[in-house]
mmCIF file of C-alpha atoms and ligand atoms in Angstrom:
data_model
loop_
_atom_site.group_PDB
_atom_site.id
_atom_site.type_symbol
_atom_site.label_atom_id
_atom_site.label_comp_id
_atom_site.label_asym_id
_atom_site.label_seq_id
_atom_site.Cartn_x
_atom_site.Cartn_y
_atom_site.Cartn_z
ATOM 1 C CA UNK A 266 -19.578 7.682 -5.336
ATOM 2 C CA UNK A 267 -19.673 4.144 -6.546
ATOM 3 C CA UNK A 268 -18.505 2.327 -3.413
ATOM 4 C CA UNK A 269 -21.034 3.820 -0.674
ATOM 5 C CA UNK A 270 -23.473 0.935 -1.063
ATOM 6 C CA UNK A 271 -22.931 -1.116 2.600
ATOM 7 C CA UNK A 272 -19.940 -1.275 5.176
ATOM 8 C CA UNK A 273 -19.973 -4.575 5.243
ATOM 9 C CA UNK A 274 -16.603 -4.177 6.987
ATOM 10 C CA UNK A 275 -17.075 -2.308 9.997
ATOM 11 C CA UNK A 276 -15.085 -3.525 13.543
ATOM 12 C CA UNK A 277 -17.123 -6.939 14.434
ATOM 13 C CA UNK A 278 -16.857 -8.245 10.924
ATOM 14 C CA UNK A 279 -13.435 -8.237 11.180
ATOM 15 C CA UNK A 280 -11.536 -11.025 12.471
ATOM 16 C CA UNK A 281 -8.617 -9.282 14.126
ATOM 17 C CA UNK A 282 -7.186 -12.777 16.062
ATOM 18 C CA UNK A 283 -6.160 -14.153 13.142
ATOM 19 C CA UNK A 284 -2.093 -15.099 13.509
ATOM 20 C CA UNK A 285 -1.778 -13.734 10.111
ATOM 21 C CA UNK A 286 -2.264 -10.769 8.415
ATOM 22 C CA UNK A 287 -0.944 -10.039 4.890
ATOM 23 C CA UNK A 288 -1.697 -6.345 3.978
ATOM 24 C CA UNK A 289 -1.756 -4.627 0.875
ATOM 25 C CA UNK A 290 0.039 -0.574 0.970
ATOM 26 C CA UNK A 291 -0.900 1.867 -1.329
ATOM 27 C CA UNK A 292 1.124 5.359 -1.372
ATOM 28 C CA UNK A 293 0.693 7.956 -3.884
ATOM 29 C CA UNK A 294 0.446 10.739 -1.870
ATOM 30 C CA UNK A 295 2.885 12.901 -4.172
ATOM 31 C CA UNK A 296 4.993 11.845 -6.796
ATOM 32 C CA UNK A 297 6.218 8.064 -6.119
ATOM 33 C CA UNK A 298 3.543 5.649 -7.110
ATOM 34 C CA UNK A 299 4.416 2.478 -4.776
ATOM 35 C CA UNK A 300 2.760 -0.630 -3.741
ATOM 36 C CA UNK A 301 4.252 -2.836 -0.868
ATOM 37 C CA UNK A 302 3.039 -6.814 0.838
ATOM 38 C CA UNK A 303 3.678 -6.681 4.585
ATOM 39 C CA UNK A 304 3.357 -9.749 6.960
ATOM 40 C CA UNK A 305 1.818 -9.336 9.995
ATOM 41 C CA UNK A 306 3.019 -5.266 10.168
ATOM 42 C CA UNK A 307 7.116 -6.187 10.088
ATOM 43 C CA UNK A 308 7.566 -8.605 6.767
ATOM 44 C CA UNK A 309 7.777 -7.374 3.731
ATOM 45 C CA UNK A 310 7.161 -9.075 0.985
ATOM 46 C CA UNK A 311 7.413 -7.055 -1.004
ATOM 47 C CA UNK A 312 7.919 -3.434 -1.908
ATOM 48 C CA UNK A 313 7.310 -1.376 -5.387
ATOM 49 C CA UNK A 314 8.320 2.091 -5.738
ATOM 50 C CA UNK A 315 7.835 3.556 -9.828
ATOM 51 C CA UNK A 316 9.492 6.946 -9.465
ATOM 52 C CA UNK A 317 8.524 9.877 -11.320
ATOM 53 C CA UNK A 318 11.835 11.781 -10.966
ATOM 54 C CA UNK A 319 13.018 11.953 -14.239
ATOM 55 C CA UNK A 320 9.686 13.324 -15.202
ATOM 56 C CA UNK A 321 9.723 16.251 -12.969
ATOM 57 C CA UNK A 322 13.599 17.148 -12.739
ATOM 58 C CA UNK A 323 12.764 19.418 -16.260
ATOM 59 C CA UNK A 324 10.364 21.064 -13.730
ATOM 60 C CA UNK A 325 13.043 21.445 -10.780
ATOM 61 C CA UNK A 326 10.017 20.255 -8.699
ATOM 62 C CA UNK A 327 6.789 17.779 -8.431
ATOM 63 C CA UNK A 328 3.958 19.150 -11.035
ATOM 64 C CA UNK A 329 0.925 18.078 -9.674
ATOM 65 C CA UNK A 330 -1.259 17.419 -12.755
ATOM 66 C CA UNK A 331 1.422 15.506 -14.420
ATOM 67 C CA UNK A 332 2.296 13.906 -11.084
ATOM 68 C CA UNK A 333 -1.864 12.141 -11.248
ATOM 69 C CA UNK A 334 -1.662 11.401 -14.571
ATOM 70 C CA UNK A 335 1.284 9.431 -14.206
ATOM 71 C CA UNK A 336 -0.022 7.952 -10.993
ATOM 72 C CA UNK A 337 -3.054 6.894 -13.472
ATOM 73 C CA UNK A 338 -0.441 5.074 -16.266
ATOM 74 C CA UNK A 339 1.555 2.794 -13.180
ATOM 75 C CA UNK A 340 -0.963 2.075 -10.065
ATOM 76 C CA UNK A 341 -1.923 -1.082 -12.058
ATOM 77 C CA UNK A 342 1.268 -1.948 -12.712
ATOM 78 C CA UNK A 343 2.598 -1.381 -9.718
ATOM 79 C CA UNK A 344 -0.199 -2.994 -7.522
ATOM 80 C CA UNK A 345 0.524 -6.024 -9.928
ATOM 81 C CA UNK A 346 3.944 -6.015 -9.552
ATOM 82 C CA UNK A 347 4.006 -5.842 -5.508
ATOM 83 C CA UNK A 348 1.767 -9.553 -5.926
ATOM 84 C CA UNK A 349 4.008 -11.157 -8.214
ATOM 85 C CA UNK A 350 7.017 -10.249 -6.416
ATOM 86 C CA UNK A 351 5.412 -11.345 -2.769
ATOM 87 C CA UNK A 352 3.868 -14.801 -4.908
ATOM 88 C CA UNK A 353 0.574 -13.849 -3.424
ATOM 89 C CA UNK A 354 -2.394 -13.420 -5.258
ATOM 90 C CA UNK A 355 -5.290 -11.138 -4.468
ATOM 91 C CA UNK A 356 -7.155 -14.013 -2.149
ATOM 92 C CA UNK A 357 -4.402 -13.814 0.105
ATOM 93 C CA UNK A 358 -4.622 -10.039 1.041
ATOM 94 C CA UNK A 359 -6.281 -9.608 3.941
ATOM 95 C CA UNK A 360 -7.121 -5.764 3.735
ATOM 96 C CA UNK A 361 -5.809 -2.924 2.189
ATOM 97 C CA UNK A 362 -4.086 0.438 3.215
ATOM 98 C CA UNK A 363 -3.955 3.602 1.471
ATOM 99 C CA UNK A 364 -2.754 7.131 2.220
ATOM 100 C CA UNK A 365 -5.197 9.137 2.297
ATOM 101 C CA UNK A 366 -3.439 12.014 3.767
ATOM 102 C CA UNK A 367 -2.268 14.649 3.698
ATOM 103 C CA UNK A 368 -0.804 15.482 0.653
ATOM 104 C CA UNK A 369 -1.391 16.037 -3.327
ATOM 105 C CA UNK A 370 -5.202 15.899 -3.740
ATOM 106 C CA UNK A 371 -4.970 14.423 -7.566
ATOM 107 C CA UNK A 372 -2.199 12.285 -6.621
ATOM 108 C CA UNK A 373 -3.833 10.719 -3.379
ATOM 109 C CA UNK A 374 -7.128 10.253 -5.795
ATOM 110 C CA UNK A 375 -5.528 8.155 -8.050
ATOM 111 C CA UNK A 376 -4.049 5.699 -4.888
ATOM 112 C CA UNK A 377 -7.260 6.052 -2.888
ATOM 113 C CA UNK A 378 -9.506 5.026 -5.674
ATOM 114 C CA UNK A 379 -7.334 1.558 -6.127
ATOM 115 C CA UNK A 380 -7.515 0.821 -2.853
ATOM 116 C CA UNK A 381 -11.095 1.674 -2.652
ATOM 117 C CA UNK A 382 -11.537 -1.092 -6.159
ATOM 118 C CA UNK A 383 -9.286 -3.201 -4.717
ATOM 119 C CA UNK A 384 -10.954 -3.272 -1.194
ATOM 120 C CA UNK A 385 -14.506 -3.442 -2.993
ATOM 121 C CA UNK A 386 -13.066 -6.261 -5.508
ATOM 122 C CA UNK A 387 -11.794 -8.513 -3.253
ATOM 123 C CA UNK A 388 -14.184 -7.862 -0.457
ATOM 124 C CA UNK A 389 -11.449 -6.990 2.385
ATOM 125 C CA UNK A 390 -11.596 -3.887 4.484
ATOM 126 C CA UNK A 391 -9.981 -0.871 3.532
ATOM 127 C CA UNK A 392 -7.611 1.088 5.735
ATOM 128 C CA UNK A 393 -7.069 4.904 5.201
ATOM 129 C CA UNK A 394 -3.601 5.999 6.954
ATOM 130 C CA UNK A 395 -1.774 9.577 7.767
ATOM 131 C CA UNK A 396 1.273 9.688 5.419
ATOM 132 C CA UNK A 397 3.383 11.148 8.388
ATOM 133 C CA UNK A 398 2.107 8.502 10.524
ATOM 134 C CA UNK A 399 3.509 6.057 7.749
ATOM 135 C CA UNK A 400 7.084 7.710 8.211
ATOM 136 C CA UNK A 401 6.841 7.369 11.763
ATOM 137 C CA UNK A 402 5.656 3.474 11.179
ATOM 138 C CA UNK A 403 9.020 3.005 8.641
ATOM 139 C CA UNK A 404 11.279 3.281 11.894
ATOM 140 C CA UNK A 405 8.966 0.244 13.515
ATOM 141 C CA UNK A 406 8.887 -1.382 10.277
ATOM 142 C CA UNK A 407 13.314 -1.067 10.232
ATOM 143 C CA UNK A 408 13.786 -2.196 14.112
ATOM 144 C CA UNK A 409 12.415 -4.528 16.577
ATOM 145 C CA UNK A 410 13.448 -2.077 19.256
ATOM 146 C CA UNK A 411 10.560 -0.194 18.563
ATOM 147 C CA UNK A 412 7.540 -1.430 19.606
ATOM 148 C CA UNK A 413 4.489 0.952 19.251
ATOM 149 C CA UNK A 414 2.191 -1.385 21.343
ATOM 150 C CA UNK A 415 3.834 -0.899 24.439
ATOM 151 C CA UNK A 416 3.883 2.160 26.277
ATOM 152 C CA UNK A 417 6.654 4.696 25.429
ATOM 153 C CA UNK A 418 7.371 8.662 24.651
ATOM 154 C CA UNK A 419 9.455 9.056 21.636
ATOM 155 C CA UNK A 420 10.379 12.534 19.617
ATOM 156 C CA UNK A 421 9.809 12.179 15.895
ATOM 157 C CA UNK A 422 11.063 14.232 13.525
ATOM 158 C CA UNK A 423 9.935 13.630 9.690
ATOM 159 C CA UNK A 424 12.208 16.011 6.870
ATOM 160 C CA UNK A 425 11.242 15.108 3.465
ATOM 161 C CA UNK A 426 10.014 17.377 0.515
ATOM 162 C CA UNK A 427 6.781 18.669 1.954
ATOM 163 C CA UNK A 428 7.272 18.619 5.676
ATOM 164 C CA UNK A 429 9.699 19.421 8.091
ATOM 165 C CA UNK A 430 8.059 18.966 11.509
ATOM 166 C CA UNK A 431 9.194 17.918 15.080
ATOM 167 C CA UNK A 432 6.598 15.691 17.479
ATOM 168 C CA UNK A 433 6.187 13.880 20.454
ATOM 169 C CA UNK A 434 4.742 10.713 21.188
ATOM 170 C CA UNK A 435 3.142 10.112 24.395
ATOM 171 C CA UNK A 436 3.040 6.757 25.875
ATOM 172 C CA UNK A 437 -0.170 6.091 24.103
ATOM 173 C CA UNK A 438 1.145 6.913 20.677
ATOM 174 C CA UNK A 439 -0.863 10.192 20.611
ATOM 175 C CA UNK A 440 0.964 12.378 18.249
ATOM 176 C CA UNK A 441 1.697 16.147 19.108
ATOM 177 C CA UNK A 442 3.500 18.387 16.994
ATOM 178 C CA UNK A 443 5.832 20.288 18.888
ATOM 179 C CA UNK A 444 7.208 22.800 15.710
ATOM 180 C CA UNK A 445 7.020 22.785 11.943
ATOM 181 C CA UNK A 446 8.993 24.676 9.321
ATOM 182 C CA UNK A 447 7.798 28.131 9.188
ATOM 183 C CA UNK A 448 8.847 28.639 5.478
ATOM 184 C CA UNK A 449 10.190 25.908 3.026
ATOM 185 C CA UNK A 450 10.215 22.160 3.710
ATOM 186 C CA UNK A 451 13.768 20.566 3.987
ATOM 187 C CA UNK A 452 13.629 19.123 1.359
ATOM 188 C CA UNK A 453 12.260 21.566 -0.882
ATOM 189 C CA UNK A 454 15.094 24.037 0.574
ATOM 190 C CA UNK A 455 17.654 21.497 -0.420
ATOM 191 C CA UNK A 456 15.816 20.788 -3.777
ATOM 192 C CA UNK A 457 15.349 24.511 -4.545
ATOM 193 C CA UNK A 458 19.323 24.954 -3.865
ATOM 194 C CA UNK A 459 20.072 22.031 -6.221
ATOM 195 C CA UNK A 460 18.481 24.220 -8.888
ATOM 196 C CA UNK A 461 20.587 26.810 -8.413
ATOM 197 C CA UNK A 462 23.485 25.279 -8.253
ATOM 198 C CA UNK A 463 22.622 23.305 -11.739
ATOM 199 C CA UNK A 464 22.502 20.283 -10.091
ATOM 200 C CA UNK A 465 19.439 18.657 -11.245
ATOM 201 C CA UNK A 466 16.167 16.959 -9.223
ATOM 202 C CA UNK A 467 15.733 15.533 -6.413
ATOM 203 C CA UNK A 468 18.475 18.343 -5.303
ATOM 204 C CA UNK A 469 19.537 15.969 -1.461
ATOM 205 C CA UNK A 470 20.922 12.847 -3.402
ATOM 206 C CA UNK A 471 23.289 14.694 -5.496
ATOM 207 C CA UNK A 472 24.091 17.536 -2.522
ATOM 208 C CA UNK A 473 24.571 14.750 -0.079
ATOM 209 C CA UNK A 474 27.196 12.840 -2.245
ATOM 210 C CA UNK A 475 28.842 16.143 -3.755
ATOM 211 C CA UNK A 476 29.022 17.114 -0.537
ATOM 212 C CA UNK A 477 31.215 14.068 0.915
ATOM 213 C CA UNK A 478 34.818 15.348 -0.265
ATOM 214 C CA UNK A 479 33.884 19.343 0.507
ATOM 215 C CA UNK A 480 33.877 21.722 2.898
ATOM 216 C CA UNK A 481 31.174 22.401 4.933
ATOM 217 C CA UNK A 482 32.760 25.182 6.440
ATOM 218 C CA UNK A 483 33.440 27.372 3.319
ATOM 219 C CA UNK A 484 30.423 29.521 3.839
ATOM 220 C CA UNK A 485 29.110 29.875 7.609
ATOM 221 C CA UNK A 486 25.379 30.244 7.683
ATOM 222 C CA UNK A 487 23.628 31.747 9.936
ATOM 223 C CA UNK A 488 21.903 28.975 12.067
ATOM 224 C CA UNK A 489 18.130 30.039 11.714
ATOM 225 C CA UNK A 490 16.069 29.902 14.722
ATOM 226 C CA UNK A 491 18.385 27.262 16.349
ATOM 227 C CA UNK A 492 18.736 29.459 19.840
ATOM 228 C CA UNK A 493 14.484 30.309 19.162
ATOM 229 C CA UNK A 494 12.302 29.507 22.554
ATOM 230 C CA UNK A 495 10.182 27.466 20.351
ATOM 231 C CA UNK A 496 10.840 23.856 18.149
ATOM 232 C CA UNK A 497 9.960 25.985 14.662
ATOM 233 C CA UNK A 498 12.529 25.791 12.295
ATOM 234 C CA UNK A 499 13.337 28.331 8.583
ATOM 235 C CA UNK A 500 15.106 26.754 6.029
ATOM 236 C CA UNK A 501 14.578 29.509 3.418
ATOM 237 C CA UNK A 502 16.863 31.773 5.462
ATOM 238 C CA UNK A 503 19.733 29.820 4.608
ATOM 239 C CA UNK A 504 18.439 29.599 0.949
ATOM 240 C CA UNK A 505 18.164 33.042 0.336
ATOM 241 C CA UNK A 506 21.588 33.861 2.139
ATOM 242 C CA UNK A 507 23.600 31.568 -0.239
ATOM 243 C CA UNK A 508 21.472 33.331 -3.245
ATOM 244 C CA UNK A 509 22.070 36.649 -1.969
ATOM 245 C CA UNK A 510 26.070 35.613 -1.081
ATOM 246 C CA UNK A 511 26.913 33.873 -4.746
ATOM 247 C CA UNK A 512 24.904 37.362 -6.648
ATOM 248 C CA UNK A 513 27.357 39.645 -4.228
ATOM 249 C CA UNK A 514 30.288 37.861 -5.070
ATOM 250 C CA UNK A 515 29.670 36.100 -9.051
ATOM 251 C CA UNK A 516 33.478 34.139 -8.531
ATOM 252 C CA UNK A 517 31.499 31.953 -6.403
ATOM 253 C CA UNK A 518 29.639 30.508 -8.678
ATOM 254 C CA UNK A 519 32.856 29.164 -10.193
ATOM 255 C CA UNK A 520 32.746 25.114 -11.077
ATOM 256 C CA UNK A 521 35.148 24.337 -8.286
ATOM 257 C CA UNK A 522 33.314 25.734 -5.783
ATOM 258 C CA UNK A 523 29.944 24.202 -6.421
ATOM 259 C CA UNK A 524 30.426 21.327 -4.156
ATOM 260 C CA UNK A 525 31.937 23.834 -1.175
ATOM 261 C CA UNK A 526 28.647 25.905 -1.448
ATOM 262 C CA UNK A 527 26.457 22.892 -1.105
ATOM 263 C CA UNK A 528 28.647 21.421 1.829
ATOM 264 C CA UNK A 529 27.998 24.736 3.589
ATOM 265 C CA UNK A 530 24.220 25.082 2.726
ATOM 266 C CA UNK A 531 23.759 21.329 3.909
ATOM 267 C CA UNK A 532 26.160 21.701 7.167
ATOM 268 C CA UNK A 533 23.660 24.763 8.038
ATOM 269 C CA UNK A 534 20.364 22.633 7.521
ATOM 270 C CA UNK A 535 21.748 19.560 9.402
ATOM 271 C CA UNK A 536 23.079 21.708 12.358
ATOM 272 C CA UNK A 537 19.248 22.804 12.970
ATOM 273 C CA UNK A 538 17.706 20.035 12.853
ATOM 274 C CA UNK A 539 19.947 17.746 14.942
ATOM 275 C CA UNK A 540 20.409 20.846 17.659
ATOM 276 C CA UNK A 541 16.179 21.292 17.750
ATOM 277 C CA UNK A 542 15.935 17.200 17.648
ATOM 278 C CA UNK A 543 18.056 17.417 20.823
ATOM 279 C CA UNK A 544 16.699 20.068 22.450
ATOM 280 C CA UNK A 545 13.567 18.939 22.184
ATOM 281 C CA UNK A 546 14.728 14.973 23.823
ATOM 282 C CA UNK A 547 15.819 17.554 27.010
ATOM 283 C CA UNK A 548 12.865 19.738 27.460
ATOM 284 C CA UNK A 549 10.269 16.957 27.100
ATOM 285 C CA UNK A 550 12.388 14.197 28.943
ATOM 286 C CA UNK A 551 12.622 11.634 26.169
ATOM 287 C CA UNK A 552 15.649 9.516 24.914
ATOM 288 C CA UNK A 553 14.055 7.777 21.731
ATOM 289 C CA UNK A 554 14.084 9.744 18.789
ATOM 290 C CA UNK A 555 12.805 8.586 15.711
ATOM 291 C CA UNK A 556 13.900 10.545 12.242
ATOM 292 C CA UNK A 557 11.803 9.558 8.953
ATOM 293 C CA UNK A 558 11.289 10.769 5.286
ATOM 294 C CA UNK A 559 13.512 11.419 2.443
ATOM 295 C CA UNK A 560 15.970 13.537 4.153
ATOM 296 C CA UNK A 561 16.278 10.840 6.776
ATOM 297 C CA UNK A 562 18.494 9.547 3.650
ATOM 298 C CA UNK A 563 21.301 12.331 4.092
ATOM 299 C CA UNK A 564 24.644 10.923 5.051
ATOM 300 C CA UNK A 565 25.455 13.908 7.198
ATOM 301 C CA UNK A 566 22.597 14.328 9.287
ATOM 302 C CA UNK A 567 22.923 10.596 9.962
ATOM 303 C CA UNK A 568 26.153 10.850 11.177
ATOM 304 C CA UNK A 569 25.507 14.321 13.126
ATOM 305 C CA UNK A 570 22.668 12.191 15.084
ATOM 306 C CA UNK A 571 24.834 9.557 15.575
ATOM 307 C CA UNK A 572 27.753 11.787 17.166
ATOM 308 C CA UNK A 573 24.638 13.556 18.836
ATOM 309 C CA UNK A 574 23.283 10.311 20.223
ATOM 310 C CA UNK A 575 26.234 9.168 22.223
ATOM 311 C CA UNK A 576 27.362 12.793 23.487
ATOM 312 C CA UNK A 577 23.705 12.421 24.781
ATOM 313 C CA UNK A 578 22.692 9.601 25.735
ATOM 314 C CA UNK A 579 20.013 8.941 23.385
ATOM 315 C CA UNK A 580 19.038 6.714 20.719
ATOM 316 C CA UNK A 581 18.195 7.670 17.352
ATOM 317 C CA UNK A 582 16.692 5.435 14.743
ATOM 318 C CA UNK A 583 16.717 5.901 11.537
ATOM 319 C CA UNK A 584 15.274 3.504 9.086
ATOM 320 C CA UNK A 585 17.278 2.443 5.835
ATOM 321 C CA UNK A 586 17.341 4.745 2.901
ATOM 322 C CA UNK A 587 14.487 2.688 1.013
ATOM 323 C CA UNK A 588 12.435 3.723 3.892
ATOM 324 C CA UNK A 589 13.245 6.839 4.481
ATOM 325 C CA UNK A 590 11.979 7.627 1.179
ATOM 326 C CA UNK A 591 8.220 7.299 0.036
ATOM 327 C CA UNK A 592 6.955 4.112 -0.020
ATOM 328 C CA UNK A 593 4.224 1.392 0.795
ATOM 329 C CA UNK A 594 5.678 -0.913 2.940
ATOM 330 C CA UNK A 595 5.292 1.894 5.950
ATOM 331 C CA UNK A 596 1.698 2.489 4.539
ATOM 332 C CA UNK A 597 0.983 -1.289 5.043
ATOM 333 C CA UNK A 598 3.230 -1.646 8.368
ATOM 334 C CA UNK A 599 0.895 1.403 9.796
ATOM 335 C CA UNK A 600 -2.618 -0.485 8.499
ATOM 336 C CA UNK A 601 -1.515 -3.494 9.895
ATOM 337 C CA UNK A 602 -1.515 -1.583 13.565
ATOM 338 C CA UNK A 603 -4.537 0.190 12.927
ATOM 339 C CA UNK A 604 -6.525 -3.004 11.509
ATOM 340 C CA UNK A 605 -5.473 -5.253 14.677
ATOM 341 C CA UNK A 606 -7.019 -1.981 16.615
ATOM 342 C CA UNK A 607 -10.387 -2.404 14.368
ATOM 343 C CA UNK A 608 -9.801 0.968 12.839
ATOM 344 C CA UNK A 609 -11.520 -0.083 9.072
ATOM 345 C CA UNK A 610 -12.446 3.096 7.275
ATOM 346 C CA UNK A 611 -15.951 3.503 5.260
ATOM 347 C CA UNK A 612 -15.851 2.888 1.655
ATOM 348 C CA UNK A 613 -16.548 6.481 0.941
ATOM 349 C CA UNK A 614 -13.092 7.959 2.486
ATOM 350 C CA UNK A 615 -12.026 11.153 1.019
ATOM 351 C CA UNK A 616 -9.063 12.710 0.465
ATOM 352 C CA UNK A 617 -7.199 15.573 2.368
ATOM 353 C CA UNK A 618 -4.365 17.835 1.503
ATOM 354 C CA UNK A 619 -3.582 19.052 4.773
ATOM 355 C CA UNK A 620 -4.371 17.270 8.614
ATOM 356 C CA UNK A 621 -3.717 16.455 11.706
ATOM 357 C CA UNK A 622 -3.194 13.072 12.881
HETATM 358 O O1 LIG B 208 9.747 11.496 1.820
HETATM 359 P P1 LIG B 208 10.048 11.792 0.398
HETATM 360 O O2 LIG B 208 10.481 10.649 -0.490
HETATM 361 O O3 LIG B 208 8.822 12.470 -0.319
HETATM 362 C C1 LIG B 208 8.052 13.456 0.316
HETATM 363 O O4 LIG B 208 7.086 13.096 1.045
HETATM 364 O O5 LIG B 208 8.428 14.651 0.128
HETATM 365 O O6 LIG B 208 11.171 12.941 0.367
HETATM 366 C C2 LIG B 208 11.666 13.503 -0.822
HETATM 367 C C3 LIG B 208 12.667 14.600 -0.449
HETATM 368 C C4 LIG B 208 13.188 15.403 -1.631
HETATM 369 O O7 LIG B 208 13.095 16.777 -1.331
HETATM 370 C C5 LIG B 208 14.650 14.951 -1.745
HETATM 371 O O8 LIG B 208 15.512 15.952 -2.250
HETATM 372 C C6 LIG B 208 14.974 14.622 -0.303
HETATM 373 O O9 LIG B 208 13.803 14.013 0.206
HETATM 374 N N1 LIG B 208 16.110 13.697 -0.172
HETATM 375 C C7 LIG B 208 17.272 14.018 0.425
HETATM 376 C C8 LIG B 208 18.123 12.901 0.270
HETATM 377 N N2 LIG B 208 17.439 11.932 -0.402
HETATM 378 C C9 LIG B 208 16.203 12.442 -0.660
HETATM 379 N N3 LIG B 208 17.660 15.151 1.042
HETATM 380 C C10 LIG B 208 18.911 15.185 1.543
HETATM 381 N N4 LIG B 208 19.796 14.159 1.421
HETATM 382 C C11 LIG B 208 19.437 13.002 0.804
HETATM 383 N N5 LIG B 208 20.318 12.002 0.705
HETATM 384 ZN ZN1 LIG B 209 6.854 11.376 2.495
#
């Protein structure tokens, strides 16, 4: 390990009552390689995201070993890019954030190391962050409303292509996850569907706007565990009954019917995850909810919280579609909170695929 030499940045080195803080976020925790500026936790300055879609979509999914490798080609780039576009250069970073967290070991390598050279480099601290935490910090990042330094329960739920999970925050933003996909990830479910359907990769952008002029009502799904005890939700279920449905009956399959069938597979996954969402606000007493991730993006669960909110009495957030997706600007919104706490990590931070908060 090349870094492991001194922490020359632990907690009282750190001057955390300075009135600004401009933070460098790294995120490469799967297949996006971005790079953000953020002022003080709330400004961006900027905000880089080099997608690898067009890469994968031959795949129908992310390939991890090609997913590094690219990471490899565009970190420079894109840490380069995020200075020029904020018209900083490195002197005026004051630290560095970096998923660490969970996600694709390779891919989290590639961001971790640049932070780590960055960090080292420049002599600033280094900040390792939770890549759900991140999502959570986009809806802070979006809207003043939410202030995570004062006291306050929220429910979060974060859908994107690797997680589907439900939590609550208590008043001192510990983080408790409540339920969790027991089978595919939303977004997977809706990618893996996409596939099917010959609709190419990521599947949610092109079912959510397909989906606008069709009917959502043209297949019924079964609801998966919507009336379950528990906050646990299945998304394969639905999956596998519009597989099973469309091989019964071949006519289905027909062009004009396409957009119909992913209507009704994305009216089923929305109806879950609002109705859980909801459920959750009433057993645990809460009326913030917070939604993140790339799902976060889809048009109809949008409006379905919306309608949900005022039958309700709640308020959702939901951050705008950049940051609902991967990026860095959440990753340096959430070191920003964590480096006015004193949380600097050691220069020898690892990587993890898979943890809690
Ligand atoms: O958060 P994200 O950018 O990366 C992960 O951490 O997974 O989420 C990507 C996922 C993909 O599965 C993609 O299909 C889905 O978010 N997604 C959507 C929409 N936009 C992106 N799903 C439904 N509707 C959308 N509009
Ligand atoms: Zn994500």
């Amino acid at each position: 390990m090349i870094f492991q030499e001194n922490n020359k940045f632990n907690n009282e080195n750190v001057n955390l009552n300075k009135d600004t803080s401009i933070i460098l976020g790294i995120e490469t925790s799967c297949d996006d390689t971005c790079a953000a500026i953020v002022k003080n936790g709330k400004e961006i300055l900027s905000s880089v995201v080099s997608s690898q879609n067009e890469i994968h979509e031959k795949y129908g999914g992310v390939v991890p070993e090609i997913a590094s490798r690219k990471h490899i080609e565009m970190i420079d780039v894109v840490i380069s890019e995020a200075l020029s576009l904020a018209k900083i250069t490195p002197d005026d970073i004051n630290a560095v954030a970096v998923t660490n967290r969970p996600g694709l070991l390779g891919s989290l390598l590639v961001g971790v190391g640049a932070a780590k050279a960055f960090s080292y480099y420049n002599q600033i601290p280094l900040i390792a962050v939770n890549h759900l935490k991140a999502h959570i910090f986009a809806n802070a990042l979006a809207n003043d409303e939410i202030n995570f330094d004062l006291p306050q329960k929220y429910i979060s739920l974060i859908v994107s292509g690797g997680h589907s999970s439900l939590y609550l925050l208590d008043k001192n933003l510990v983080i408790k996850e409540i339920g969790h996909t027991v089978d595919d990830a939303v977004g997977e479910a809706f990618d893996k569907i996409a596939r099917y359907l010959n609709l190419g990769y990521p599947g949610g952008p092109v079912i959510d706007k397909i989906s606008k002029n069709a009917n959502p009502h043209f297949i019924e799904f079964t609801r998966p565990m919507i009336e379950s005890g528990d906050f646990n939700f299945s998304f394969s279920g639905i999956k596998t009954a519009l597989i099973y449905k469309t091989k019964k009956f071949p006519d289905l399959m027909k062009e004009e019917n396409i957009a119909d069938l992913a209507a009704s597979f994305q009216a089923a996954a929305v109806d879950v995850l609002v109705q859980k969402t909801i459920k959750a606000c009433k057993k645990f007493k809460v009326d913030k909810v917070l939604v993140s991730g790339g799902v976060a993006a889809n048009s109809k669960l949008r409006e379905e919280f919306s309608y949900a909110a005022d039958k309700e009495n709640i308020k959702v957030y939901i951050p705008p579609i950049k940051l609902c997706m991967d990026n860095a600007a959440m990753v340096a919104s959430l070191g920003y909170f964590e480096f006015k706490k004193g949380n600097i990590s050691n220069p020898d931070i690892d990587v993890y695929s898979r943890t809690d908060f």
